[in-house]
Coordinates of C-alpha atoms and ligand atoms in Angstrom, one line a residue:
M1 CA -0.2 -0.1 -0.1
E2 CA 2.6 2.6 1.2
S3 CA 5.0 1.8 -1.7
S4 CA 2.1 1.6 -4.3
R5 CA 1.2 5.0 -3.1
R6 CA 4.9 6.3 -3.3
G7 CA 4.9 4.5 -7.0
F8 CA 2.2 6.9 -8.2
L9 CA 3.6 9.9 -6.6
R10 CA 7.0 9.1 -8.5
G11 CA 4.9 8.5 -11.5
L12 CA 3.4 11.6 -11.3
A13 CA 6.4 13.5 -10.9
S14 CA 7.9 11.6 -13.8
V15 CA 4.8 12.3 -16.2
A16 CA 5.3 16.4 -15.1
G17 CA 9.1 15.7 -15.6
A18 CA 8.3 14.9 -19.3
A19 CA 6.2 17.7 -19.9
G20 CA 8.8 20.2 -18.5
A21 CA 8.4 20.1 -14.7
A22 CA 10.9 22.5 -13.6
T23 CA 8.6 25.5 -15.2
T24 CA 5.4 24.1 -14.2
V25 CA 6.4 23.8 -10.6
T26 CA 8.2 27.1 -10.5
A27 CA 5.2 28.6 -12.0
Q28 CA 2.8 27.0 -9.2
H29 CA 5.0 28.5 -6.2
E30 CA 5.5 31.7 -7.7
G31 CA 2.0 32.3 -8.1
H32 CA 1.0 31.7 -4.5
Q33 CA 4.0 32.3 -2.4
Q34 CA 3.3 34.1 0.6
P35 CA 4.8 35.1 3.9
A36 CA 5.3 32.7 6.6
T37 CA 3.3 34.6 9.0
A38 CA 0.5 35.3 6.5
P39 CA -2.6 32.4 6.3
A40 CA -2.6 30.6 3.1
P41 CA -5.0 31.9 0.4
R42 CA -7.9 29.5 -0.2
G43 CA -7.2 26.3 -1.2
Q44 CA -3.4 26.9 -1.1
V45 CA -1.1 25.1 1.4
A46 CA 1.7 27.7 2.8
A47 CA 5.1 27.3 0.7
R48 CA 8.2 27.6 1.4
P49 CA 9.4 31.4 3.1
P50 CA 9.7 34.0 1.0
A51 CA 12.8 35.4 -0.4
P52 CA 11.5 39.1 -0.6
V53 CA 12.8 41.3 -3.7
P54 CA 14.5 44.6 -2.0
A55 CA 12.6 47.6 -2.3
G56 CA 13.5 49.2 -5.4
E57 CA 15.0 46.1 -7.2
L58 CA 13.3 43.3 -9.4
G59 CA 13.8 39.6 -9.1
S60 CA 16.4 37.6 -10.7
G61 CA 16.4 38.0 -14.6
V62 CA 13.3 40.3 -14.4
V63 CA 13.3 43.2 -16.7
P64 CA 11.1 46.6 -16.0
V65 CA 7.8 46.4 -18.2
I66 CA 8.0 49.4 -20.4
S67 CA 4.5 51.0 -21.1
P68 CA 5.0 53.5 -24.0
D69 CA 3.5 57.0 -23.8
V70 CA 2.6 56.1 -20.1
P71 CA 4.7 57.0 -17.1
N72 CA 5.4 54.7 -14.0
M73 CA 4.0 55.6 -10.7
P74 CA 6.6 56.6 -8.2
W75 CA 6.3 55.2 -4.5
R76 CA 7.8 55.8 -1.0
L77 CA 8.9 53.6 1.4
D78 CA 7.1 53.5 4.6
N79 CA 8.1 51.2 7.4
G80 CA 8.6 48.4 4.7
V81 CA 5.2 49.4 2.6
K82 CA 5.4 50.8 -0.7
V83 CA 3.0 53.8 -0.5
F84 CA 1.5 55.4 -3.7
N85 CA -0.6 58.7 -3.8
I86 CA -3.3 58.4 -6.6
A87 CA -5.1 61.5 -7.5
V88 CA -8.1 60.7 -9.5
E89 CA -9.0 63.5 -11.6
H90 CA -9.8 65.3 -15.0
V91 CA -7.3 65.1 -17.2
R92 CA -6.7 66.9 -20.6
T93 CA -4.7 64.7 -23.2
E94 CA -4.3 64.4 -26.8
F95 CA -4.5 61.3 -28.6
V96 CA -2.9 62.4 -31.9
P97 CA -1.8 65.8 -32.7
G98 CA -4.8 68.4 -32.5
R99 CA -7.1 66.0 -31.0
I100 CA -7.2 67.1 -27.6
V101 CA -9.9 65.1 -25.3
D102 CA -11.0 66.1 -21.8
A103 CA -11.0 62.5 -20.0
W104 CA -10.6 61.1 -16.5
G105 CA -7.4 59.7 -15.3
F106 CA -4.9 59.3 -12.4
N107 CA -2.3 61.5 -11.6
G108 CA -2.4 63.6 -14.7
S109 CA -2.4 60.6 -17.3
V110 CA -4.8 58.6 -19.4
P111 CA -4.8 55.6 -18.9
G112 CA -3.2 55.9 -15.5
P113 CA 0.6 55.4 -14.3
T114 CA 1.9 51.9 -14.5
I115 CA 2.3 50.5 -11.0
Q116 CA 5.2 48.3 -10.9
V117 CA 5.7 46.1 -7.9
N118 CA 7.0 42.7 -6.7
E119 CA 5.4 39.5 -5.7
G120 CA 5.2 39.8 -1.9
D121 CA 5.3 43.6 -1.3
R122 CA 3.1 45.5 1.1
V123 CA 1.3 48.3 -1.0
R124 CA -0.6 50.9 -0.1
F125 CA -2.6 53.4 -2.0
I126 CA -3.7 56.6 -0.8
V127 CA -6.5 57.5 -3.3
E128 CA -8.0 60.9 -3.3
N129 CA -10.9 61.9 -5.2
K130 CA -10.9 65.0 -7.1
L131 CA -13.8 64.2 -9.5
P132 CA -17.1 66.1 -9.2
E133 CA -18.8 62.4 -8.0
G134 CA -18.3 59.5 -6.0
F135 CA -15.5 57.1 -7.0
S136 CA -14.1 54.0 -5.5
M137 CA -10.9 51.8 -6.9
H138 CA -11.2 48.3 -7.9
W139 CA -7.9 46.0 -8.3
H140 CA -8.9 43.7 -11.0
G141 CA -7.8 40.1 -10.5
L142 CA -5.9 40.7 -7.2
E143 CA -6.6 38.1 -4.2
I144 CA -7.0 40.7 -1.7
P145 CA -9.2 41.0 1.7
F146 CA -13.0 41.9 0.8
E147 CA -13.0 45.2 2.4
M148 CA -10.0 46.5 -0.2
D149 CA -12.0 45.2 -3.5
G150 CA -13.5 48.8 -3.7
M151 CA -16.9 48.0 -4.7
P152 CA -18.9 50.9 -4.3
G153 CA -21.7 50.2 -1.8
I154 CA -20.9 46.4 -1.1
S155 CA -17.2 46.6 0.2
Q156 CA -17.1 50.5 1.0
D157 CA -18.8 53.9 0.7
L158 CA -18.0 55.6 -2.1
I159 CA -15.2 58.1 -1.7
P160 CA -17.0 61.6 -2.0
P161 CA -15.7 64.4 -4.2
G162 CA -12.7 65.8 -2.2
G163 CA -12.4 62.6 -0.3
R164 CA -9.5 60.1 0.4
F165 CA -9.3 56.4 0.9
A166 CA -6.5 54.1 1.9
Y167 CA -6.1 50.7 0.5
E168 CA -3.6 48.4 1.7
F169 CA -2.8 44.7 1.2
T170 CA -0.1 41.9 0.5
L171 CA 0.6 40.9 -2.9
R172 CA 0.3 37.0 -3.4
Q173 CA 0.4 36.9 -7.1
N174 CA 2.4 37.7 -10.0
G175 CA 1.4 38.6 -13.7
T176 CA -0.6 41.2 -15.3
F177 CA -3.4 43.0 -13.6
F178 CA -4.9 46.7 -13.7
Y179 CA -6.7 49.0 -11.7
H180 CA -9.9 50.8 -12.8
S181 CA -13.0 52.9 -11.3
H182 CA -15.6 50.3 -10.8
M183 CA -18.4 52.7 -12.0
A184 CA -19.1 51.7 -15.4
M185 CA -19.6 55.0 -17.1
Q186 CA -16.3 56.2 -15.1
E187 CA -14.4 53.4 -17.1
M188 CA -15.5 55.0 -20.3
M189 CA -14.2 58.0 -19.0
G190 CA -10.7 56.6 -19.1
L191 CA -10.2 55.5 -15.4
I192 CA -7.9 52.7 -15.7
G193 CA -4.0 51.8 -15.2
L194 CA -1.7 48.7 -15.5
F195 CA -0.8 47.0 -12.3
I196 CA 2.3 44.9 -13.1
I197 CA 3.3 42.4 -10.1
H198 CA 6.8 41.0 -11.1
P199 CA 7.6 37.3 -10.0
R200 CA 10.4 36.8 -7.5
T201 CA 12.3 34.8 -10.2
A202 CA 11.8 35.5 -13.9
H203 CA 9.6 33.0 -15.7
T204 CA 11.5 31.0 -18.3
P205 CA 12.4 31.2 -21.0
R206 CA 13.3 35.0 -19.8
V207 CA 12.6 37.7 -21.9
D208 CA 14.8 41.0 -22.8
R209 CA 12.1 43.2 -23.5
D210 CA 8.4 43.5 -21.8
F211 CA 5.9 46.0 -22.7
G212 CA 2.5 46.9 -21.6
L213 CA -0.3 48.2 -23.5
I214 CA -4.0 49.3 -22.7
L215 CA -6.4 49.2 -25.3
Q216 CA -9.2 51.6 -24.7
E217 CA -12.1 53.1 -27.1
W218 CA -14.1 56.6 -26.9
A219 CA -16.8 58.4 -28.7
I220 CA -16.3 62.0 -29.3
L221 CA -18.8 63.8 -31.0
P222 CA -17.4 66.4 -33.6
N223 CA -16.0 69.5 -32.2
N224 CA -16.3 68.1 -28.8
T225 CA -13.6 66.9 -26.5
I226 CA -15.5 65.3 -23.7
P227 CA -16.0 61.3 -24.3
N228 CA -19.5 60.4 -24.5
S229 CA -19.9 57.5 -22.2
L230 CA -23.4 56.7 -23.3
A231 CA -22.3 55.7 -26.8
M232 CA -22.2 52.2 -28.2
E233 CA -19.9 52.9 -31.2
F234 CA -16.7 54.5 -31.3
N235 CA -14.7 56.6 -33.2
W236 CA -11.3 56.9 -31.1
L237 CA -9.4 53.6 -30.4
T238 CA -6.4 54.3 -28.2
I239 CA -3.3 52.0 -27.3
N240 CA -2.0 53.7 -23.9
G241 CA -3.9 56.7 -24.6
K242 CA -2.6 57.5 -28.0
A243 CA -4.2 56.7 -31.6
G244 CA -2.1 55.6 -34.2
P245 CA 0.1 57.1 -35.6
D246 CA 1.1 59.0 -32.6
T247 CA 1.4 55.6 -30.6
T248 CA 5.1 55.3 -29.8
P249 CA 6.6 51.9 -31.5
M250 CA 8.2 49.4 -29.4
L251 CA 12.0 49.2 -29.8
V252 CA 13.6 45.6 -29.6
K253 CA 16.9 44.4 -30.8
L254 CA 16.9 41.6 -33.5
G255 CA 17.0 38.2 -31.9
E256 CA 15.5 39.5 -28.5
R257 CA 13.0 37.5 -26.8
V258 CA 10.0 39.8 -26.4
R259 CA 6.9 39.8 -24.0
I260 CA 3.9 42.2 -25.0
R261 CA 1.0 42.4 -22.1
I262 CA -2.4 43.6 -23.6
V263 CA -5.1 44.9 -21.1
N264 CA -8.8 45.8 -22.6
L265 CA -11.3 47.9 -20.9
G266 CA -13.9 49.0 -22.9
M267 CA -16.8 47.9 -24.9
D268 CA -15.7 45.8 -27.5
H269 CA -13.2 42.7 -27.9
H270 CA -10.0 43.5 -29.9
P271 CA -8.0 40.7 -32.0
M272 CA -4.5 41.9 -31.5
H273 CA -2.3 41.2 -34.5
I274 CA 1.4 41.0 -35.1
H275 CA 3.0 41.1 -38.5
G276 CA 6.1 38.8 -39.4
H277 CA 6.2 36.7 -36.5
Q278 CA 4.3 34.0 -34.3
F279 CA 3.8 34.6 -30.6
Y280 CA 2.7 32.3 -27.8
V281 CA 0.1 33.3 -25.3
T282 CA 1.9 33.0 -21.8
G283 CA -0.4 34.7 -19.6
T284 CA -4.0 35.9 -18.8
E285 CA -5.4 38.2 -16.5
G286 CA -5.1 35.4 -13.8
G287 CA -1.5 35.0 -14.1
R288 CA 1.0 32.7 -15.7
I289 CA -0.3 29.8 -18.1
R290 CA 1.0 26.9 -16.1
T291 CA 1.6 24.5 -19.3
T292 CA 4.2 23.8 -22.0
A293 CA 1.3 22.7 -24.6
V294 CA 0.9 26.3 -26.1
E295 CA -0.2 26.9 -29.6
P296 CA 1.6 29.3 -31.9
A297 CA -0.6 32.4 -33.0
N298 CA -0.1 35.8 -34.5
T299 CA -3.6 37.0 -33.5
V300 CA -4.9 37.2 -30.0
L301 CA -8.3 38.2 -28.8
V302 CA -8.1 40.1 -25.8
G303 CA -11.7 40.5 -24.5
V304 CA -13.0 43.1 -22.4
A305 CA -11.6 43.1 -18.8
Q306 CA -9.1 40.7 -20.0
A307 CA -5.3 40.7 -20.0
R308 CA -3.1 38.5 -22.4
D309 CA 0.9 38.2 -22.4
V310 CA 2.2 37.1 -25.4
E311 CA 5.7 36.1 -26.2
F312 CA 7.9 35.7 -29.2
V313 CA 11.6 35.9 -30.8
A314 CA 11.9 38.9 -32.8
D315 CA 14.0 37.2 -35.4
N316 CA 12.6 38.9 -38.3
P317 CA 14.2 42.3 -39.1
G318 CA 11.6 45.3 -40.0
D319 CA 8.9 47.8 -38.6
W320 CA 6.1 45.5 -38.0
H321 CA 2.5 46.7 -37.2
F322 CA 0.8 45.4 -33.9
H323 CA -2.9 46.3 -34.2
C324 CA -6.5 45.4 -33.4
H325 CA -7.8 43.9 -36.7
L326 CA -11.3 44.8 -36.5
P327 CA -11.5 47.4 -39.6
H328 CA -13.0 50.3 -37.9
H329 CA -10.6 50.1 -35.3
M330 CA -7.5 50.6 -37.5
M331 CA -9.1 54.2 -38.4
N332 CA -9.2 57.6 -36.6
Q333 CA -12.4 59.6 -36.5
M334 CA -14.4 56.5 -37.8
A335 CA -18.0 57.6 -38.3
S336 CA -20.1 58.5 -41.0
M337 CA -19.4 61.7 -42.9
V338 CA -15.6 61.6 -41.7
G339 CA -14.6 64.6 -43.5
P340 CA -17.3 67.2 -43.1
T341 CA -18.5 66.9 -39.7
M342 CA -15.0 66.4 -38.1
M343 CA -12.8 68.9 -39.8
S344 CA -13.6 72.0 -37.8
H345 CA -11.1 74.1 -40.3
A346 CA -13.2 72.6 -43.6
N347 CA -15.5 75.4 -43.7
M348 CA -18.2 73.2 -44.7
T349 CA -21.9 73.0 -43.7
R350 CA -22.5 70.8 -40.9
P351 CA -24.7 68.0 -41.4
G352 CA -27.6 68.7 -39.0
S353 CA -27.2 71.0 -36.2
M354 CA -26.5 71.6 -32.7
T355 CA -29.8 70.2 -31.7
S356 CA -30.1 67.5 -34.0
G357 CA -27.4 65.4 -32.9
L358 CA -23.8 67.3 -32.4
G359 CA -24.1 67.8 -28.9
I360 CA -26.2 68.7 -25.9
V361 CA -27.2 72.3 -25.8
E362 CA -30.2 71.8 -23.2
G363 CA -31.6 69.5 -20.7
R364 CA -29.8 66.4 -19.7
A365 CA -27.9 63.5 -21.8
T366 CA -30.9 61.1 -22.0
G367 CA -33.4 64.2 -22.4
E368 CA -35.8 64.5 -25.5
S369 CA -33.9 67.7 -26.3
S370 CA -30.7 65.7 -27.2
G371 CA -29.9 64.7 -30.9
A372 CA -31.1 61.6 -31.7
A373 CA -27.4 60.5 -32.7
F374 CA -26.1 61.2 -29.3
G375 CA -27.4 58.1 -27.6
R376 CA -26.2 54.8 -29.6
D377 CA -24.3 56.2 -32.8
I378 CA -22.0 58.9 -33.7
N379 CA -24.1 60.9 -36.2
I380 CA -25.9 58.4 -38.3
G381 CA -28.3 59.8 -40.5
A382 CA -26.5 62.9 -40.7
A383 CA -28.2 64.8 -43.8
G384 CA -26.3 66.8 -46.1
D385 CA -23.9 63.7 -47.6
R386 CA -21.2 65.4 -49.9
A387 CA -17.9 64.7 -51.6
V388 CA -15.5 63.8 -48.9
P389 CA -11.9 65.1 -50.4
N390 CA -9.4 63.0 -48.4
M391 CA -5.8 63.3 -50.0
P392 CA -6.0 67.5 -49.8
L393 CA -5.7 66.8 -46.0
A394 CA -2.5 64.8 -46.2
S395 CA 0.9 66.3 -45.8
G396 CA 4.0 65.0 -46.9
P397 CA 4.9 63.6 -50.4
P398 CA 2.1 63.1 -52.9
P399 CA 1.3 59.4 -53.4
T400 CA 2.4 57.6 -56.2
F401 CA -0.3 56.8 -57.9
M402 CA -1.7 60.2 -58.2
Q403 CA -0.6 62.4 -61.2
P404 CA 1.7 65.1 -60.8
G405 CA 0.2 68.5 -59.7
R406 CA -3.3 66.9 -59.1
V407 CA -4.4 67.1 -55.4
E408 CA -7.6 64.9 -55.1
A409 CA -8.0 61.2 -55.2
P410 CA -8.8 59.7 -58.9
N411 CA -12.3 58.6 -57.4
Q412 CA -13.1 61.6 -55.4
G413 CA -16.9 62.3 -55.3
M414 CA -17.6 58.8 -56.6
F415 CA -19.3 58.0 -53.3
P416 CA -20.2 60.9 -51.0
G417 CA -19.5 60.6 -47.7
Y418 CA -17.1 57.1 -47.9
P419 CA -13.1 57.9 -48.6
Q420 CA -12.1 54.5 -48.9
D421 CA -8.4 55.2 -49.0
M422 CA -8.8 56.7 -45.2
F423 CA -4.9 57.7 -45.8
M424 CA -3.3 61.0 -43.7
V425 CA 0.3 61.1 -43.9
M426 CA 1.5 63.0 -40.9
D427 CA 5.2 61.7 -40.2
D428 CA 6.5 65.3 -39.2
M429 CA 3.7 65.7 -36.7
V430 CA 4.3 62.6 -35.1
A431 CA 8.2 62.3 -35.3
K432 CA 10.1 61.1 -32.1
P433 CA 13.2 59.2 -31.6
E434 CA 11.4 55.9 -31.8
T435 CA 10.0 56.9 -35.1
Y436 CA 13.7 57.5 -36.5
G437 CA 14.3 55.9 -39.7
L438 CA 10.9 54.6 -40.4
R439 CA 10.0 54.7 -44.3
R440 CA 8.7 58.1 -45.4
G441 CA 4.9 58.0 -45.5
W442 CA 4.7 55.5 -42.7
S443 CA 1.9 57.3 -40.6
G444 CA -0.4 57.2 -43.3
G445 CA -1.3 53.5 -42.8
T446 CA -0.8 53.7 -39.1
M447 CA -4.0 54.5 -37.4
G448 CA -6.6 53.8 -34.5
M449 CA -5.5 50.9 -32.4
M450 CA -2.3 50.6 -34.0
T451 CA 1.4 50.5 -33.2
I452 CA 4.4 49.0 -34.1
V453 CA 7.2 46.7 -33.4
R454 CA 10.2 47.6 -34.5
V455 CA 13.0 44.7 -34.8
L456 CA 16.0 46.5 -35.5
Q457 CA 19.9 46.0 -36.0
P458 CA 21.9 46.8 -33.4
D459 CA 23.3 50.0 -34.4
L460 CA 20.0 51.6 -35.3
F461 CA 18.5 50.5 -32.2
D462 CA 21.9 52.1 -30.4
K463 CA 21.4 55.1 -32.3
I464 CA 17.8 55.7 -31.2
Q465 CA 18.8 55.1 -27.5
E466 CA 21.2 58.0 -28.4
L467 CA 18.5 60.4 -29.7
K468 CA 16.1 59.3 -26.7
A469 CA 19.0 60.6 -24.4
E470 CA 19.7 63.8 -26.4
Q471 CA 15.9 64.9 -26.1
A472 CA 15.7 63.9 -22.2
R473 CA 18.8 66.4 -21.9
K474 CA 16.7 68.8 -23.8
V475 CA 13.7 68.5 -21.6
A476 CA 15.7 68.7 -18.3
Q477 CA 17.5 71.8 -19.7
P478 CA 15.0 74.0 -21.7
Ligands
LIG1 CU1 -10.6 46.8 -31.8

């Protein structure tokens, strides 16, 4: 009996060994280590005592997450607790040059700054509500005490305008999580941020670069700067608060192993697609996937409230699109009558009027005096369709298919209101070190929920790092 049980256990071990036991067992421990003094989370037996990562450092082999266009959230140490101050506030931001948006965010950023902490850390978040309405913060995916869960009404009172609340807990997991308002309408105003918990020891095979992206969608009526949180259709799609081509490319050196963490909080699911490579999904919003039986893919569906970590070896040099593949999510200003309604400088007759769909001029958002287009759609049914010249809006060299001296597309006016090309070159407007060396005209095809993974030869990679350092010096000493 005794020997057969041991044999059974040995048998299990050898089966696991065949499937790569080292990673599997490590992952289990990494997912649920806890201090010896703390009770084990439900269903778990307390593991070996932790080897905490010193404050300010990362675990062995772990690289920090880069969240392009979004800063990291600073913290200070108070008696062994990492303390973060989070102001929930109105933030005026810019999706692309000239597209100003009045959103809500954290500490002046939309989405909020990226929190990067280590498994085992004790953390405290002092949340100050600077909104004109009640707020509470939810920590998405974290196994923490109920009173810290941020459920308005059920686990705590709303934090009133001007009020504060301190959340404090110990981190027993690692992976890609996020923090957000648990008021649905506030979510659609932008209130979300990345919450990365690094493992004590890097997952294997370890990565050289680690990126974090937040996907958001927005409905912004023409000539407005405030998102319409009632809408069911969206005309601005952002990655870390920027729309293509102003999304800052992710830079990697040829041959490096790369992780991209993607989080989605909006009304749609986004199939995120990479060019030139195959990746493997290695994590979800629940943590590391504990199996070696992973399948290759180049598109991963990131559903609402989900996180997906993908990893790949960047072995194919080039500037590769990484983007949502929903066609309407690969455009900016996606709406009917794209040109006339959106271009305030176009000096054209606006379709409809302020009371028939272009904004609230009296009463409430759901009141009868608000335009029919306000609720579900953006300007659908607007009268006055007309030819929409798209090309004259473009800057940069004329596309090669156009004849010299001609400024409009050959099919201009054929289908009023529907410019199928949707190509707007703005290389210079969005130029930054990370775009150095991209092919001229690149920005015309990078819009909406699109960004670029640049797999660079080492000399170009180093050159861009120099340019970034130079730019940082200029900012430091204006
Ligand atoms: Cu999408």
